[in-house]
Short mmCIF file of C-alpha atoms in Angstrom, two decimals:
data_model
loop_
_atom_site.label_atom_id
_atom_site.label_comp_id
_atom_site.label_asym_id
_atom_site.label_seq_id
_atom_site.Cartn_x
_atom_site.Cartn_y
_atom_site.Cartn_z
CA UNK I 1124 52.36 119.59 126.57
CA UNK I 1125 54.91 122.18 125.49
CA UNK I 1126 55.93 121.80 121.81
CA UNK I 1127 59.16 121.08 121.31
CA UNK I 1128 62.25 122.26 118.53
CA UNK I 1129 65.21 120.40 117.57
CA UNK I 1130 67.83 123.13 116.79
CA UNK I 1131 71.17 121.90 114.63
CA UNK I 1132 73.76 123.74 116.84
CA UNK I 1133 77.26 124.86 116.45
CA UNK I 1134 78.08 126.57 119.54
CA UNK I 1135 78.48 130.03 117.43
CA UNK I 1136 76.77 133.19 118.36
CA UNK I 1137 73.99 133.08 115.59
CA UNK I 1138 72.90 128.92 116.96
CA UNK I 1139 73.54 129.80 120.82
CA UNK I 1140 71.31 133.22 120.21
CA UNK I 1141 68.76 131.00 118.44
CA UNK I 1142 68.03 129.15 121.10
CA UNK I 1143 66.16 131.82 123.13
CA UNK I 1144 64.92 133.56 119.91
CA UNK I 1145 63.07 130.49 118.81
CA UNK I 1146 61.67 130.05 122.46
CA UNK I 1147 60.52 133.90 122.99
CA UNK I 1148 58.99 133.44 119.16
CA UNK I 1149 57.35 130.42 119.30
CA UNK I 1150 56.60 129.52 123.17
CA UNK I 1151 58.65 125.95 122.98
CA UNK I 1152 61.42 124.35 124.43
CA UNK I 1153 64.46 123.82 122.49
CA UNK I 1154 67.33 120.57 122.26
CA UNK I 1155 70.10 122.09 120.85
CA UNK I 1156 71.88 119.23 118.54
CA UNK I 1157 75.73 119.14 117.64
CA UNK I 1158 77.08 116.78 115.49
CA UNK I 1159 81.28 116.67 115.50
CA UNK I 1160 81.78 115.77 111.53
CA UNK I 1161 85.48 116.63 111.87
CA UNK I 1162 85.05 120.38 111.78
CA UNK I 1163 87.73 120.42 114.89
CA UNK I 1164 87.45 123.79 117.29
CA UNK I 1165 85.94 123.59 120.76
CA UNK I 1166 85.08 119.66 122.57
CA UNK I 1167 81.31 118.26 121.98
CA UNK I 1168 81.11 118.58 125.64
CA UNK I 1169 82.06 122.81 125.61
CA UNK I 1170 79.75 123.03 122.99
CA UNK I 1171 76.78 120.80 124.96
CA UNK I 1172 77.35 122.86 128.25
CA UNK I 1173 77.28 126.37 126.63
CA UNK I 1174 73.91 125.28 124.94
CA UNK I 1175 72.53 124.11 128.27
CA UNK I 1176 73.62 127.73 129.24
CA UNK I 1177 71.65 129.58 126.82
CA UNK I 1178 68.79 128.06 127.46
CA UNK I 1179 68.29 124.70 125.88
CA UNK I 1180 66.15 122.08 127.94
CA UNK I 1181 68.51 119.20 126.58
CA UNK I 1182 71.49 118.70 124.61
CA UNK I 1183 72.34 115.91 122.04
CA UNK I 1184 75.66 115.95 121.39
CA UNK I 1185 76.70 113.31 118.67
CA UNK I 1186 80.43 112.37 117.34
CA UNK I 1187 80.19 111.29 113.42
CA UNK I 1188 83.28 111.55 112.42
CA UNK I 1189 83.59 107.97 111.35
CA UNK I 1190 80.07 107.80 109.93
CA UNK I 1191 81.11 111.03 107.90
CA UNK I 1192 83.93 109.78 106.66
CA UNK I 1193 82.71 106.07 105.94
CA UNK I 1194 79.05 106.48 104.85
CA UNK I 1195 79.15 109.86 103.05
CA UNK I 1196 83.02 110.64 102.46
CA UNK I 1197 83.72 107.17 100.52
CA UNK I 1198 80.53 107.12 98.29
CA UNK I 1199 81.85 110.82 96.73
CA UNK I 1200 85.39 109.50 96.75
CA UNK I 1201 83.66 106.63 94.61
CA UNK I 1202 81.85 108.54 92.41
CA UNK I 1203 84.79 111.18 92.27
CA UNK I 1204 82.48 114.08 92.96
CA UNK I 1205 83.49 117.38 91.84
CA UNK I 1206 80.53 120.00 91.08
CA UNK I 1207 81.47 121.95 88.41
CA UNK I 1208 84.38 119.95 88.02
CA UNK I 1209 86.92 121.75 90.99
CA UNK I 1210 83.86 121.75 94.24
CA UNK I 1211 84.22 118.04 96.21
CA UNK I 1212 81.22 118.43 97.88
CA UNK I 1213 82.55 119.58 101.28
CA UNK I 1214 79.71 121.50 102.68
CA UNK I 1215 76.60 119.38 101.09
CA UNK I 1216 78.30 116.03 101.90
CA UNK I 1217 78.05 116.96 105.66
CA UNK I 1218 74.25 117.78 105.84
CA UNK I 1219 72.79 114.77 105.56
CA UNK I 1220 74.84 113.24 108.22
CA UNK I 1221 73.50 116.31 110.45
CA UNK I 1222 69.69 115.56 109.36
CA UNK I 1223 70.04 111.98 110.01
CA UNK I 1224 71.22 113.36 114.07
CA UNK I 1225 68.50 115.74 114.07
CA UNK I 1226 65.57 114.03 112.58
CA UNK I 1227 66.75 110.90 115.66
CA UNK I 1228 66.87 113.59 118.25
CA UNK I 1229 63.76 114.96 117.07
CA UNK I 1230 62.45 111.13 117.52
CA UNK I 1231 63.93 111.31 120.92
CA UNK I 1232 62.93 114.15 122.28
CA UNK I 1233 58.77 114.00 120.91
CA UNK I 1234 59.98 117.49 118.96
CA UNK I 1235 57.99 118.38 116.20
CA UNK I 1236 59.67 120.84 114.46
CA UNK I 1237 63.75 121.49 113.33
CA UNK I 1238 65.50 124.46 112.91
CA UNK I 1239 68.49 125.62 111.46
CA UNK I 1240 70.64 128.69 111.35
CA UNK I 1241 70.51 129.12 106.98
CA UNK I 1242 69.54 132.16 105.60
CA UNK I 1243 67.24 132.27 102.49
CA UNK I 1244 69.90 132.29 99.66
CA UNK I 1245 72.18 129.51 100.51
CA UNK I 1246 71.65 125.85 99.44
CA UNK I 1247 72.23 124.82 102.99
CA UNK I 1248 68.00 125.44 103.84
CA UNK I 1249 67.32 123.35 100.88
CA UNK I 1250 69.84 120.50 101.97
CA UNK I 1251 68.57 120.48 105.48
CA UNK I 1252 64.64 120.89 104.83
CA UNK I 1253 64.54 118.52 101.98
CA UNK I 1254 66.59 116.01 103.96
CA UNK I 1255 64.68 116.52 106.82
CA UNK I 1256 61.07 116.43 105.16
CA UNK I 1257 62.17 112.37 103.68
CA UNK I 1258 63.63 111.44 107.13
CA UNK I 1259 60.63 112.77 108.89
CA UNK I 1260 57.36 113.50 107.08
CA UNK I 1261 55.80 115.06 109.61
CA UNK I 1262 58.18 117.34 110.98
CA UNK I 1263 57.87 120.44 110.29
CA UNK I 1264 61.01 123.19 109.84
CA UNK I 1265 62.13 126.70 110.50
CA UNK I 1266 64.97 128.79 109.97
CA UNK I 1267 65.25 131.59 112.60
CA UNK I 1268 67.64 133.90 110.82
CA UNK I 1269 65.38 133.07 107.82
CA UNK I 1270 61.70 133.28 109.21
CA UNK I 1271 61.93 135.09 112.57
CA UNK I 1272 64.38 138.11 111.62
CA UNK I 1273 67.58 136.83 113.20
CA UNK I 1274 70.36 139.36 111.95
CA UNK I 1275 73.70 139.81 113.25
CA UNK I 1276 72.95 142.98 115.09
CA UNK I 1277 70.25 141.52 116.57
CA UNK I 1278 71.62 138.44 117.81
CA UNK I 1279 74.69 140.77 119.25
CA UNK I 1280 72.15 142.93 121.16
CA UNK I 1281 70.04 139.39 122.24
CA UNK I 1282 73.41 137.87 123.16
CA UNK I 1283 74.51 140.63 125.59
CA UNK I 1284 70.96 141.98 127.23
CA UNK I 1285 70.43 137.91 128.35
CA UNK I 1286 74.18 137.54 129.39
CA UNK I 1287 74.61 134.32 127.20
CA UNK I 1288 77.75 132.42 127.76
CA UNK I 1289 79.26 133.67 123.97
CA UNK I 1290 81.35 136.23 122.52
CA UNK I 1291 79.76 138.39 121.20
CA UNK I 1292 82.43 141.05 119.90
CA UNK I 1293 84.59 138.88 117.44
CA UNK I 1294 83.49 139.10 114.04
CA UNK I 1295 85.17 137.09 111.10
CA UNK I 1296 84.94 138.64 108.30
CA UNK I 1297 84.53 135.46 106.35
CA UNK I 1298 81.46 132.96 106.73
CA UNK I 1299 83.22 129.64 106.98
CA UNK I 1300 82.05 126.15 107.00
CA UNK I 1301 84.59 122.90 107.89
CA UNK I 1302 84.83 119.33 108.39
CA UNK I 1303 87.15 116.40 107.66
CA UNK I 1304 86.27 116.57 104.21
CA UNK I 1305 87.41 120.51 103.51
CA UNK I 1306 86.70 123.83 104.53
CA UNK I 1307 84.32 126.59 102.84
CA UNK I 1308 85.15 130.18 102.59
CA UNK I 1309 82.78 132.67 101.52
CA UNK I 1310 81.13 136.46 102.12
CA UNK I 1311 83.51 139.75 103.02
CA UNK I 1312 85.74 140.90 100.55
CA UNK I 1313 85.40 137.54 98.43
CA UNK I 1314 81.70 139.10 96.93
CA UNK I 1315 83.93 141.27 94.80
CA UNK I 1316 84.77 138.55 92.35
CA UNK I 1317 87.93 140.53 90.96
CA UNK I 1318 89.66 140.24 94.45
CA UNK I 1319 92.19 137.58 94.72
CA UNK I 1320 92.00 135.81 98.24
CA UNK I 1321 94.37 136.23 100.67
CA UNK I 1322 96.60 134.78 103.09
CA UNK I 1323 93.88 134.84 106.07
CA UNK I 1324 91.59 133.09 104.19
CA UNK I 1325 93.00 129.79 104.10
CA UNK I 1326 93.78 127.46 107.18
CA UNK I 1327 94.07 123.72 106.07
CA UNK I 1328 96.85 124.59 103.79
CA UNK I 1329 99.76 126.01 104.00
CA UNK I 1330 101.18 128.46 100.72
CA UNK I 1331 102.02 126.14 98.01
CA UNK I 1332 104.72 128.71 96.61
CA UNK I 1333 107.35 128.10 98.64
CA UNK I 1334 106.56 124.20 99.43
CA UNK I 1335 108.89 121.78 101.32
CA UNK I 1336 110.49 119.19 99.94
CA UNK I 1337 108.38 116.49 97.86
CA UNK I 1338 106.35 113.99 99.51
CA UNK I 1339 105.97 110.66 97.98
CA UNK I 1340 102.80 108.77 99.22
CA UNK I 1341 101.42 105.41 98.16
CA UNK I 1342 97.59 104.95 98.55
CA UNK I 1343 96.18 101.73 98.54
CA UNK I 1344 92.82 100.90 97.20
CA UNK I 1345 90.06 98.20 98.11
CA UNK I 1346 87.17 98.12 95.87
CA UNK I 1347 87.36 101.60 95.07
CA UNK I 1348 88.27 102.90 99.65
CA UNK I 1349 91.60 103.64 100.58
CA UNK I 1350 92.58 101.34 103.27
CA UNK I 1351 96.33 101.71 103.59
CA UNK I 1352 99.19 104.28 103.37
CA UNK I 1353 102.80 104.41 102.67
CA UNK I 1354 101.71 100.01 103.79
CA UNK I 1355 100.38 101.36 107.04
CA UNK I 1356 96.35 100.30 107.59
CA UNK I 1357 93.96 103.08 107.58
CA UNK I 1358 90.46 103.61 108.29
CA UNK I 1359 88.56 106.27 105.91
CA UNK I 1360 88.81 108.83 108.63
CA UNK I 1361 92.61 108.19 109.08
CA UNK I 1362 93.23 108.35 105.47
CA UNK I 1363 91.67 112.21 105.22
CA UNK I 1364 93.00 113.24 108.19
CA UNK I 1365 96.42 111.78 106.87
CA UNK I 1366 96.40 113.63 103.80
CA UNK I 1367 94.60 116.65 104.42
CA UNK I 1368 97.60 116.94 106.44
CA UNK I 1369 100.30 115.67 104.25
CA UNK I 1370 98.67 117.21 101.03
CA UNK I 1371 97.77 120.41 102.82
CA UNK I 1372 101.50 120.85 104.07
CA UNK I 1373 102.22 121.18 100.08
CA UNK I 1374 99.42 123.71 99.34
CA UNK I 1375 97.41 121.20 97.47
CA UNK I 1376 93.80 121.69 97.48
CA UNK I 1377 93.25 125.16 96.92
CA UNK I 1378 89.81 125.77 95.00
CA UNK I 1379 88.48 129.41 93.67
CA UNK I 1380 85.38 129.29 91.64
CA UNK I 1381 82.02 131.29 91.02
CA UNK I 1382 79.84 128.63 91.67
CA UNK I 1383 75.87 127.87 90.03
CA UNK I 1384 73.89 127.92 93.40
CA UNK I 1385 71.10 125.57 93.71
CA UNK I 1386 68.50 128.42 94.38
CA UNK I 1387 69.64 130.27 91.10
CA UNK I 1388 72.61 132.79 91.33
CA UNK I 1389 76.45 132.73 90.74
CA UNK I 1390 78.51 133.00 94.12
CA UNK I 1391 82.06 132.88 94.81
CA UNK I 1392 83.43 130.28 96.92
CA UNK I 1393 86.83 129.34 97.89
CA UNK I 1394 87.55 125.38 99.18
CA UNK I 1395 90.43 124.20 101.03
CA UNK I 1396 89.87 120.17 100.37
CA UNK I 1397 93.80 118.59 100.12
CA UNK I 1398 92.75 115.34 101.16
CA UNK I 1399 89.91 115.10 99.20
CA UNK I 1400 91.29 116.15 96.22
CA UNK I 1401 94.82 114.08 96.78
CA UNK I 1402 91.89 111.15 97.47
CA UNK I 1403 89.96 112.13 94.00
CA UNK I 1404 93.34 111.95 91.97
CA UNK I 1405 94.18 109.05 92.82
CA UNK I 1406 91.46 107.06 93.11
CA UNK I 1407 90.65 108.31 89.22
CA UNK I 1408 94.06 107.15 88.31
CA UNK I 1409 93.46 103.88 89.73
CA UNK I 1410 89.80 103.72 87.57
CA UNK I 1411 91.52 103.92 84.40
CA UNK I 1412 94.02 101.24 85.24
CA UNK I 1413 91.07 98.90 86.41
CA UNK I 1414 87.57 99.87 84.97
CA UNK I 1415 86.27 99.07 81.37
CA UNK I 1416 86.31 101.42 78.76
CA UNK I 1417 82.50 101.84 78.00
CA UNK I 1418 81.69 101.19 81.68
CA UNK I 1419 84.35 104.32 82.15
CA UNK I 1420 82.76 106.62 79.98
CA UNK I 1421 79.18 105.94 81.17
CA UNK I 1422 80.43 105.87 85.00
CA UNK I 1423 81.59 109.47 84.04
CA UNK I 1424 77.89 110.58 82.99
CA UNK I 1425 76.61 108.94 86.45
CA UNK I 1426 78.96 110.42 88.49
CA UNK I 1427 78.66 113.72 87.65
CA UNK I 1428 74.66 112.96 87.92
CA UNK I 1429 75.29 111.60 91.37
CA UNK I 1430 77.22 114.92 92.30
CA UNK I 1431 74.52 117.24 91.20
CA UNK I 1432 71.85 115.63 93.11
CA UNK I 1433 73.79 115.56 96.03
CA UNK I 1434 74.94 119.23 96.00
CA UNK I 1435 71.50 119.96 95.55
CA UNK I 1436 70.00 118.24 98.41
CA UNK I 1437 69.03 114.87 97.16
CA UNK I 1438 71.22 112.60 99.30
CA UNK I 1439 68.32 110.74 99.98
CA UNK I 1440 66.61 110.64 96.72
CA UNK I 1441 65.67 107.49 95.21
CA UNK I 1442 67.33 108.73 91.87
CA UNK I 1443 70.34 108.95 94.25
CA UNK I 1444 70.24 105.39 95.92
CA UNK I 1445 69.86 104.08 92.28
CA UNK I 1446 73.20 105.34 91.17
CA UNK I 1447 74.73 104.57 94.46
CA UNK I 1448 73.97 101.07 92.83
CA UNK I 1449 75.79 101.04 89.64
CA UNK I 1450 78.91 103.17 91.26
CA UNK I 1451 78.99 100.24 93.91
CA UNK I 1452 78.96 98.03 90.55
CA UNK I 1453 81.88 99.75 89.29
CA UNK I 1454 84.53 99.44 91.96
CA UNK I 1455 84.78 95.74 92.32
CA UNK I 1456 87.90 95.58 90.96
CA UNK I 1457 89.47 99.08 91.73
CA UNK I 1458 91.94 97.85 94.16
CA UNK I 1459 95.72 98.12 93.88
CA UNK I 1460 97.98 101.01 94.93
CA UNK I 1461 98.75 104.47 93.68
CA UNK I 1462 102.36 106.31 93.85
CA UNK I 1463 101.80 110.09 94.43
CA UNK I 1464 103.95 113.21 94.26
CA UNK I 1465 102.50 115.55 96.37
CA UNK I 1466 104.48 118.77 95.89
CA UNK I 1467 104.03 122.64 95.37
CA UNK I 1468 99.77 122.66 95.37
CA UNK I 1469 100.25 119.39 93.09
CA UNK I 1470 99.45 115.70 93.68
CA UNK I 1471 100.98 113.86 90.53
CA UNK I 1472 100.46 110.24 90.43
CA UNK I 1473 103.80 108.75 89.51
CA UNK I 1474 103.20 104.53 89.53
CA UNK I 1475 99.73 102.19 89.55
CA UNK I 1476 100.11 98.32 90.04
CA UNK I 1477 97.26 96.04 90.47
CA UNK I 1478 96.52 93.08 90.75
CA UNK I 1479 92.98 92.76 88.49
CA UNK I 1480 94.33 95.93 86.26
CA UNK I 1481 93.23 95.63 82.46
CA UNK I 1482 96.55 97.05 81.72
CA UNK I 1483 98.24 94.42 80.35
CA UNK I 1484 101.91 95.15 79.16
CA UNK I 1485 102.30 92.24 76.16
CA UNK I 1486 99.48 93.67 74.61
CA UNK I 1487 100.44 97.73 75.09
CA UNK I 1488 104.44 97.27 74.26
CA UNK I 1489 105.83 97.91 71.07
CA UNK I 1490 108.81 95.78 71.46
CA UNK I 1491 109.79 91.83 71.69
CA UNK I 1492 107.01 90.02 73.21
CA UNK I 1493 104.07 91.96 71.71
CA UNK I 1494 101.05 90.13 71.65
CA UNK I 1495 98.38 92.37 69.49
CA UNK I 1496 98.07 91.13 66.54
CA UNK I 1497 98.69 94.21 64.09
CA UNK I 1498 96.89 92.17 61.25
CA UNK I 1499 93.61 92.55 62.58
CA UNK I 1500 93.55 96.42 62.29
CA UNK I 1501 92.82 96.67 58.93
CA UNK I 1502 89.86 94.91 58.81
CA UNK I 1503 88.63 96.92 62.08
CA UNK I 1504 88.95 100.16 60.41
CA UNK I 1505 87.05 99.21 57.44
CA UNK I 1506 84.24 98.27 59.59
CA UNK I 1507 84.57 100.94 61.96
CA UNK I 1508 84.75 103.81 59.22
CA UNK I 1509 81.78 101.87 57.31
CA UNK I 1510 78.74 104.02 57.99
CA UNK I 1511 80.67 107.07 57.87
CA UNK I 1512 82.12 106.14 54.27
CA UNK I 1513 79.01 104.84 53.21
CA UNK I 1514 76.95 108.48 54.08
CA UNK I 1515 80.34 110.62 52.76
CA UNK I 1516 79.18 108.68 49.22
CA UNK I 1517 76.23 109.91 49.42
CA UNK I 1518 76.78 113.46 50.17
CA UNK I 1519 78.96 113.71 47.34
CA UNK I 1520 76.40 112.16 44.82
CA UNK I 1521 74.01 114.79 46.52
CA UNK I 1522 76.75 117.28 45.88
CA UNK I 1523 76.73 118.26 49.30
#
């Protein structure tokens, strides 16, 4: 029986040129797998047709937007995941959805190996081969532009000698990466870390320097998922598309960093994320209102724990599942509604009400009808400052 590779494929030259490279290298057949995670651009169908046309002996085409958004979109709104502190996770939130599509396929289809178009740098191979190695043991994995000599050029020359149904002459200068959650801009000029991006590079929002007018927007929260705007019910997937649109209209979302790469070196990036990070925002704001103040300041420790192992490939770690756990924990009560400002490449939350808030007004006020009884402060310093007091003494009789 002839062996059989699962491909991910995008419909780009590099994926559609893979699919006869990895058959002339290796002697097997090859199901070319797209998975629509909200990255918009040609139909599933196009894209399924144009692999049949390069040579692929079956193509499994698979929508996920709402199993993007829902199973892997909400658990990093939860855990308000942002590596390094600006990155929401566009890129490494989408591979495992991908592996979970290719590994089934692979099922399927009695494949035995997957490929995938990473080079040998990125963190994508690690995402996709670490993912794919816990899903399915005993497949095994190759990367054609990393393991059979796949360049550009080549793939160009392949492309045009065979006649494949791809253009071949475009050539963005950019290496760019999208879905529902944000877009990824990397490579060209961008290497040069002292050049300031331009205009071309961005496409989900719009300049934020001369915005329109302000957009108010109220989010509503159900243990810790945004389920309605402006009153209007949402799903997860509505709610991005919703405010990448209305937050991307106002420039918001724009992220430039030199990133820490999983596989060791510095790279600059630029994001384009204005519904995640209009999400993030207010979805923190909502925390404080609602969550416990030691359960706060540890969630913060997990969370950015929970971000790490994700960007680095460990969606399906146990580690990860474990902290999935305690997040879940956490967001029983963060429901109520958030009043934002999104304006000029801001999102400002303006008003919080809920109804299981900790905020409670006759104990914050300072006017009639306080409740906190100012008497009991003194005591609670003493005790507070005790230990510290106590070694201060004893530093001084040191004469320290």
């Amino acid at each position: 029986m002839t062996e059989r590779i699962v491909l991910a494929y995008s419909g780009g030259l590099d994926t559609s040129v893979a699919i006869g490279w990895i058959a002339e290298a290796t002697g097997a057949e090859v199901i070319a797998v797209a998975v629509d995670v909200g990255q918009g651009g040609e139909s599933l169908e196009t894209i399924r047709q144009r692999a049949l046309g390069c040579g692929a002996v079956e193509a499994y085409v698979a929508d996920a937007r709402d199993e993007f958004a829902t199973e892997y979109c909400m658990p990093a709104l939860k855990a308000n995941a942002l590596y390094m502190d600006s990155y929401p996770l566009v890129s490494a939130l989408s591979r495992p959805v991908i592996v979970k599509h290719l590994v089934a396929a692979a099922r399927e289809f009695g494949a035995t190996t997957v490929s995938h178009g990473c080079t040998g740098k990125g963190n994508d191979q690690v995402r996709f081969e670490v993912g794919i190695q816990t899903l399915g043991p005993d497949l095994k994995c190759i990367a054609p532009v990393r393991d059979l000599a796949l360049t550009r050029d080549k793939a160009i020359a392949f492309a045009e000698e065979k006649g494949l149904p791809i253009e071949t002459t475009k050539k963005n200068p950019f290496s760019i990466d999208q879905n529902v959650w944000g877009r990824a801009v990397e490579t060209g000029f961008l290497e040069d870390i002292w050049n300031a991006p331009t205009k071309d590079v961005y496409d989900y929002t719009a300049s934020p320097e001369f915005p329109p007018a302000a957009d108010e927007v109220i989010i509503s929260f159900k243990e810790g998922i945004p389920v309605a705007i402006d009153g209007n019910a949402v799903t997860p997937l509505q709610a991005i598309e919703e405010l990448n649109r209305r937050a991307g209209a106002q420039g918001i979302g724009r992220i430039d960093i030199v990133e820490d790469r999983l596989v060791g070196i510095k790279s600059r990036e630029i994001y384009e994320a204005p519904g995640a990070m209009a999400l993030i925002a207010a979805h923190r704001e909502l925390e404080n209102v609602t969550i416990e103040r030691e359960q706060a300041r540890f969630k913060k420790t997990v969370d950015q724990r929970w971000t790490e192992l994700v960007y680095d490939g460990q969606w399906f770690s146990p580690l990860k599942r474990s902290l999935d756990t305690f997040v879940d924990d956490t967001q029983k009560y963060v429901t109520g509604d958030i009043r934002m400002d999104l304006h000029g490449g801001r999102a400002t939350v303006t008003g919080r009400r809920s109804d299981v808030a900790l905020y409670d007004f006759n104990l914050a006020t300072y006017d009639s009808g306080d409740t906190f009884d100012q008497s009991m402060a003194r005591g609670f310093i003493e005790i507070f400052g005790l230990s510290s007091k106590v070694a201060s003494s004893r530093d001084q009789r040191a004469g320290a």
